[in-house]
Amino acid sequence: MPCVPLQFLRVTKQYLPHVARLCLISTFLEDGIRMWFQWSEQRDYIDGTWNCGYFLASIFVILNLFGQLSGCILVLSRNFVQYACFGLFGIIALQTIAYSILWDLKFLMRNLALGGGLLLLLAESRSEGKSMFAGVPTMRESSPKQYMQLGGRVLLVLMFMTLLHFDLNFFSILQNIVGTALIILVAIGFKTKLAALTLVIWLFGINIYFNAFWTVPAYKPMHDFLKYDFFQTMSVIGGLLLVVALGPGGVSMDEKKKEW
């Protein structure tokens, strides 16, 4: 009997990568739109935090607005994806500094997880098996794509480390044990597709339950906070769906098992 990931891939193989990319860029799309509708609030926040003046604060908002929206359009249209990924990496770095995320471990780990998703997207955009010389095969082990996939997997699991609860009740202990086992499997690339698919289901359920921003009135600050957290989590889900669709890559135990 075929395993669950293989059955899932057979049914979804035509559209899974498209869904993964849409989920992955969703946080950038939402944040870019938010910059448009909350222009003055974002500008005033940056000016108040850094005392940089309205001009530089406005430049920051413009960079976030157009940088994120243009990057999303390029990713979804499959044009200049590598340039779009580098641009979105820059947005993550800029926001990490501007919003002082560097000193908040939870948000820093989530931003790194988001960067892991972009690494996987960057790996997906690279043509596989490209050789420098015609007729000369490229060594898979030395392919940058394989190490991008490894780095992406490792960074993605940082999202789940922020979800672990150090309570002594049975449910929290069970969730921590199962969650830790799954993130280790994804990080080392063992039973990767099954582990990643399980994490997708688990994370989606947690996201719907804890980040239900639609239940909070739009005028309350918690609405924006939950909305941001919801779409950032959806981006990590998109990265995991890319792992399900593409596999763990050459630097993984699943790949090494084929050589044994």
Coordinates of C-alpha atoms in Angstrom, one line a residue:
M1 CA 0.0 0.0 0.0
P2 CA 1.5 3.4 -1.0
C3 CA 2.4 5.7 1.9
V4 CA 0.3 8.8 2.6
P5 CA 2.8 11.4 1.2
L6 CA 3.0 9.5 -2.1
Q7 CA -0.8 9.3 -2.4
F8 CA -1.0 13.0 -1.5
L9 CA 1.6 13.9 -4.1
R10 CA -0.2 11.9 -6.8
V11 CA -3.4 13.8 -6.2
T12 CA -1.9 17.2 -5.7
K13 CA 1.3 17.2 -7.8
Q14 CA -0.1 19.6 -10.5
Y15 CA -1.1 22.4 -8.1
L16 CA 0.8 21.7 -4.8
P17 CA 3.8 23.9 -5.8
H18 CA 1.5 26.7 -6.8
V19 CA -0.3 26.5 -3.5
A20 CA 3.0 26.3 -1.6
R21 CA 4.3 29.5 -3.4
L22 CA 1.0 31.4 -2.7
C23 CA 1.2 30.4 1.0
L24 CA 4.8 31.3 1.2
I25 CA 4.5 34.8 -0.1
S26 CA 1.2 35.5 1.8
T27 CA 2.8 37.3 4.7
F28 CA 4.7 39.6 2.3
L29 CA 1.5 40.2 0.4
E30 CA -0.5 41.0 3.5
D31 CA 2.2 43.2 4.9
G32 CA 2.6 45.2 1.7
I33 CA -1.2 45.8 1.6
R34 CA -1.1 46.8 5.2
M35 CA 1.6 49.4 4.4
W36 CA -0.7 51.0 1.9
F37 CA -3.7 51.2 4.2
Q38 CA -1.7 52.1 7.3
W39 CA 0.8 54.4 5.6
S40 CA 0.7 57.2 8.2
E41 CA 0.7 54.9 11.2
Q42 CA 3.8 53.0 9.9
R43 CA 5.6 56.2 9.1
D44 CA 4.9 57.7 12.5
Y45 CA 6.0 54.5 14.2
I46 CA 9.3 54.5 12.5
D47 CA 9.8 58.2 13.0
G48 CA 9.0 57.9 16.7
T49 CA 11.2 54.9 17.2
W50 CA 14.3 56.1 15.3
N51 CA 13.7 59.8 15.3
C52 CA 14.7 59.8 11.6
G53 CA 12.2 62.4 10.3
Y54 CA 9.2 61.9 8.0
F55 CA 11.3 61.7 4.8
L56 CA 13.3 58.7 5.8
A57 CA 10.4 57.1 7.6
S58 CA 8.3 57.5 4.4
I59 CA 11.2 55.9 2.4
F60 CA 11.1 52.9 4.7
V61 CA 7.3 52.5 4.1
I62 CA 7.7 52.9 0.3
L63 CA 10.5 50.2 0.3
N64 CA 8.3 47.8 2.2
L65 CA 5.3 48.5 0.1
F66 CA 6.7 48.2 -3.3
G67 CA 9.5 45.7 -2.4
Q68 CA 7.0 43.2 -1.0
L69 CA 4.3 43.6 -3.5
S70 CA 6.6 43.5 -6.5
G71 CA 8.4 40.5 -5.1
C72 CA 5.1 38.7 -4.6
I73 CA 4.1 39.4 -8.2
L74 CA 7.4 38.1 -9.6
V75 CA 7.2 34.9 -7.5
L76 CA 3.6 34.2 -8.5
S77 CA 4.3 34.9 -12.2
R78 CA 7.5 32.8 -12.1
N79 CA 9.5 35.7 -13.5
F80 CA 12.9 36.7 -12.0
V81 CA 12.2 34.6 -9.0
Q82 CA 15.8 34.6 -7.7
Y83 CA 15.8 38.4 -7.8
A84 CA 12.5 38.5 -6.0
C85 CA 13.8 36.2 -3.3
F86 CA 16.8 38.3 -2.7
G87 CA 14.6 41.4 -2.5
L88 CA 12.3 39.7 0.1
F89 CA 15.4 38.6 2.1
G90 CA 16.3 42.3 2.2
I91 CA 12.8 43.2 3.4
I92 CA 13.2 40.6 6.2
A93 CA 16.5 42.1 7.3
L94 CA 15.2 45.6 7.1
Q95 CA 12.2 44.9 9.2
T96 CA 14.2 42.9 11.7
I97 CA 16.3 46.0 12.4
A98 CA 13.6 48.6 12.1
Y99 CA 11.1 46.9 14.4
S100 CA 13.8 45.7 16.9
I101 CA 13.0 42.1 16.2
L102 CA 16.6 41.3 16.7
W103 CA 16.1 41.5 20.4
D104 CA 12.9 39.5 20.5
L105 CA 13.8 35.8 20.3
K106 CA 10.4 34.5 19.4
F107 CA 9.9 37.0 16.5
L108 CA 13.5 36.6 15.4
M109 CA 13.1 32.8 15.1
R110 CA 9.9 33.3 13.1
N111 CA 11.7 35.7 10.8
L112 CA 14.5 33.2 10.3
A113 CA 11.9 30.5 9.6
L114 CA 10.4 32.8 7.0
G115 CA 13.9 33.2 5.5
G116 CA 14.1 29.4 5.4
G117 CA 10.9 29.3 3.2
L118 CA 12.5 31.8 0.8
L119 CA 15.7 29.6 0.7
L120 CA 13.5 26.7 -0.4
L121 CA 11.8 28.9 -3.0
L122 CA 15.2 30.0 -4.3
A123 CA 16.2 26.3 -4.5
E124 CA 13.1 25.5 -6.4
S125 CA 13.7 28.2 -8.9
R126 CA 17.2 26.8 -9.8
S127 CA 17.3 24.4 -12.7
E128 CA 18.3 20.9 -11.4
G129 CA 21.3 19.1 -12.8
K130 CA 22.7 22.1 -14.6
S131 CA 26.2 21.5 -15.7
M132 CA 29.0 24.0 -16.4
F133 CA 30.1 22.2 -19.5
A134 CA 28.0 20.3 -22.0
G135 CA 28.0 16.6 -21.4
V136 CA 29.8 16.9 -18.1
P137 CA 27.4 16.0 -15.2
T138 CA 27.3 18.2 -12.1
M139 CA 28.1 16.5 -8.8
R140 CA 24.8 16.5 -6.9
E141 CA 26.6 16.7 -3.5
S142 CA 28.2 20.0 -4.4
S143 CA 25.1 21.6 -5.9
P144 CA 24.2 24.8 -4.1
K145 CA 20.6 23.8 -4.5
Q146 CA 21.1 20.9 -2.1
Y147 CA 22.5 23.1 0.6
M148 CA 19.8 25.7 0.1
Q149 CA 17.3 23.0 0.8
L150 CA 19.2 21.9 3.9
G151 CA 19.4 25.5 5.2
G152 CA 15.7 26.0 4.4
R153 CA 14.6 22.9 6.3
V154 CA 16.7 23.8 9.3
L155 CA 15.4 27.4 9.4
L156 CA 11.8 26.3 8.9
V157 CA 11.7 24.2 12.1
L158 CA 12.6 27.3 14.2
M159 CA 8.9 28.3 13.8
F160 CA 7.9 25.1 15.8
M161 CA 10.4 25.8 18.5
T162 CA 8.4 28.9 19.3
L163 CA 5.3 26.8 19.8
L164 CA 6.7 24.5 22.4
H165 CA 5.1 25.0 25.8
F166 CA 7.0 24.1 29.0
D167 CA 3.9 23.2 31.0
L168 CA 3.6 20.0 33.1
N169 CA 0.2 19.0 31.9
F170 CA -0.1 15.8 29.8
F171 CA -1.3 17.5 26.5
S172 CA 1.6 20.0 26.5
I173 CA 4.2 17.2 27.2
L174 CA 2.8 15.0 24.4
Q175 CA 2.7 17.9 22.0
N176 CA 6.3 18.8 22.8
I177 CA 7.5 15.2 22.3
V178 CA 5.7 14.7 19.1
G179 CA 6.5 18.2 17.7
T180 CA 10.2 17.8 18.6
A181 CA 10.4 14.4 16.9
L182 CA 8.8 15.8 13.7
I183 CA 11.1 18.9 13.5
I184 CA 14.1 16.7 14.0
L185 CA 13.0 14.4 11.2
V186 CA 12.5 17.4 8.9
A187 CA 15.8 19.0 9.8
I188 CA 17.9 15.8 9.2
G189 CA 15.8 14.8 6.2
F190 CA 14.5 11.4 7.4
K191 CA 11.0 10.4 6.3
T192 CA 10.9 14.0 5.3
K193 CA 7.7 14.3 3.2
L194 CA 5.6 12.4 5.8
A195 CA 7.1 14.5 8.7
A196 CA 6.6 17.8 6.7
L197 CA 3.0 16.9 5.8
T198 CA 2.2 16.1 9.4
L199 CA 3.7 19.5 10.5
V200 CA 1.6 21.2 7.8
I201 CA -1.6 19.8 9.3
W202 CA -0.5 20.4 12.9
L203 CA 0.6 24.0 12.2
F204 CA -2.5 24.8 10.2
G205 CA -4.7 23.6 13.0
I206 CA -2.8 25.7 15.6
N207 CA -2.9 28.7 13.3
I208 CA -6.7 28.6 12.8
Y209 CA -7.2 28.1 16.5
F210 CA -4.8 30.6 18.0
N211 CA -4.6 33.3 15.3
A212 CA -8.3 33.7 14.4
F213 CA -8.0 37.5 13.7
W214 CA -11.4 37.5 12.0
T215 CA -13.0 37.0 15.4
V216 CA -11.5 40.3 16.7
P217 CA -12.9 43.7 15.7
A218 CA -10.6 45.5 13.2
Y219 CA -10.2 48.6 15.4
K220 CA -8.5 46.6 18.2
P221 CA -4.7 46.3 18.1
M222 CA -4.9 42.5 18.7
H223 CA -6.6 42.2 15.2
D224 CA -3.5 43.4 13.4
F225 CA -1.2 41.3 15.7
L226 CA -3.1 38.1 15.1
K227 CA -3.4 38.8 11.4
Y228 CA 0.3 39.3 11.0
D229 CA 1.0 36.1 13.0
F230 CA -1.5 34.2 10.9
F231 CA 0.0 35.1 7.6
Q232 CA 3.6 34.6 8.8
T233 CA 2.6 31.1 9.9
M234 CA 1.0 30.5 6.5
S235 CA 4.3 31.4 4.9
V236 CA 6.1 28.7 7.0
I237 CA 3.3 26.3 5.9
G238 CA 4.1 27.2 2.3
G239 CA 7.8 26.4 2.9
L240 CA 6.8 23.0 4.3
L241 CA 4.6 22.3 1.4
L242 CA 7.6 22.9 -0.9
V243 CA 9.4 20.3 1.1
V244 CA 6.5 17.9 0.6
A245 CA 6.5 18.7 -3.2
L246 CA 10.2 18.7 -3.9
G247 CA 11.6 16.4 -1.2
P248 CA 14.5 17.1 1.2
G249 CA 17.3 17.4 -1.4
G250 CA 20.6 15.7 -1.6
V251 CA 21.9 16.6 1.8
S252 CA 19.5 14.4 3.8
M253 CA 19.2 10.9 5.2
D254 CA 16.5 10.0 2.8
E255 CA 18.9 10.7 -0.1
K256 CA 21.7 8.9 1.6
K257 CA 19.5 5.8 2.1
K258 CA 19.3 5.5 -1.7
E259 CA 23.1 5.1 -1.8
W260 CA 23.1 2.4 0.9

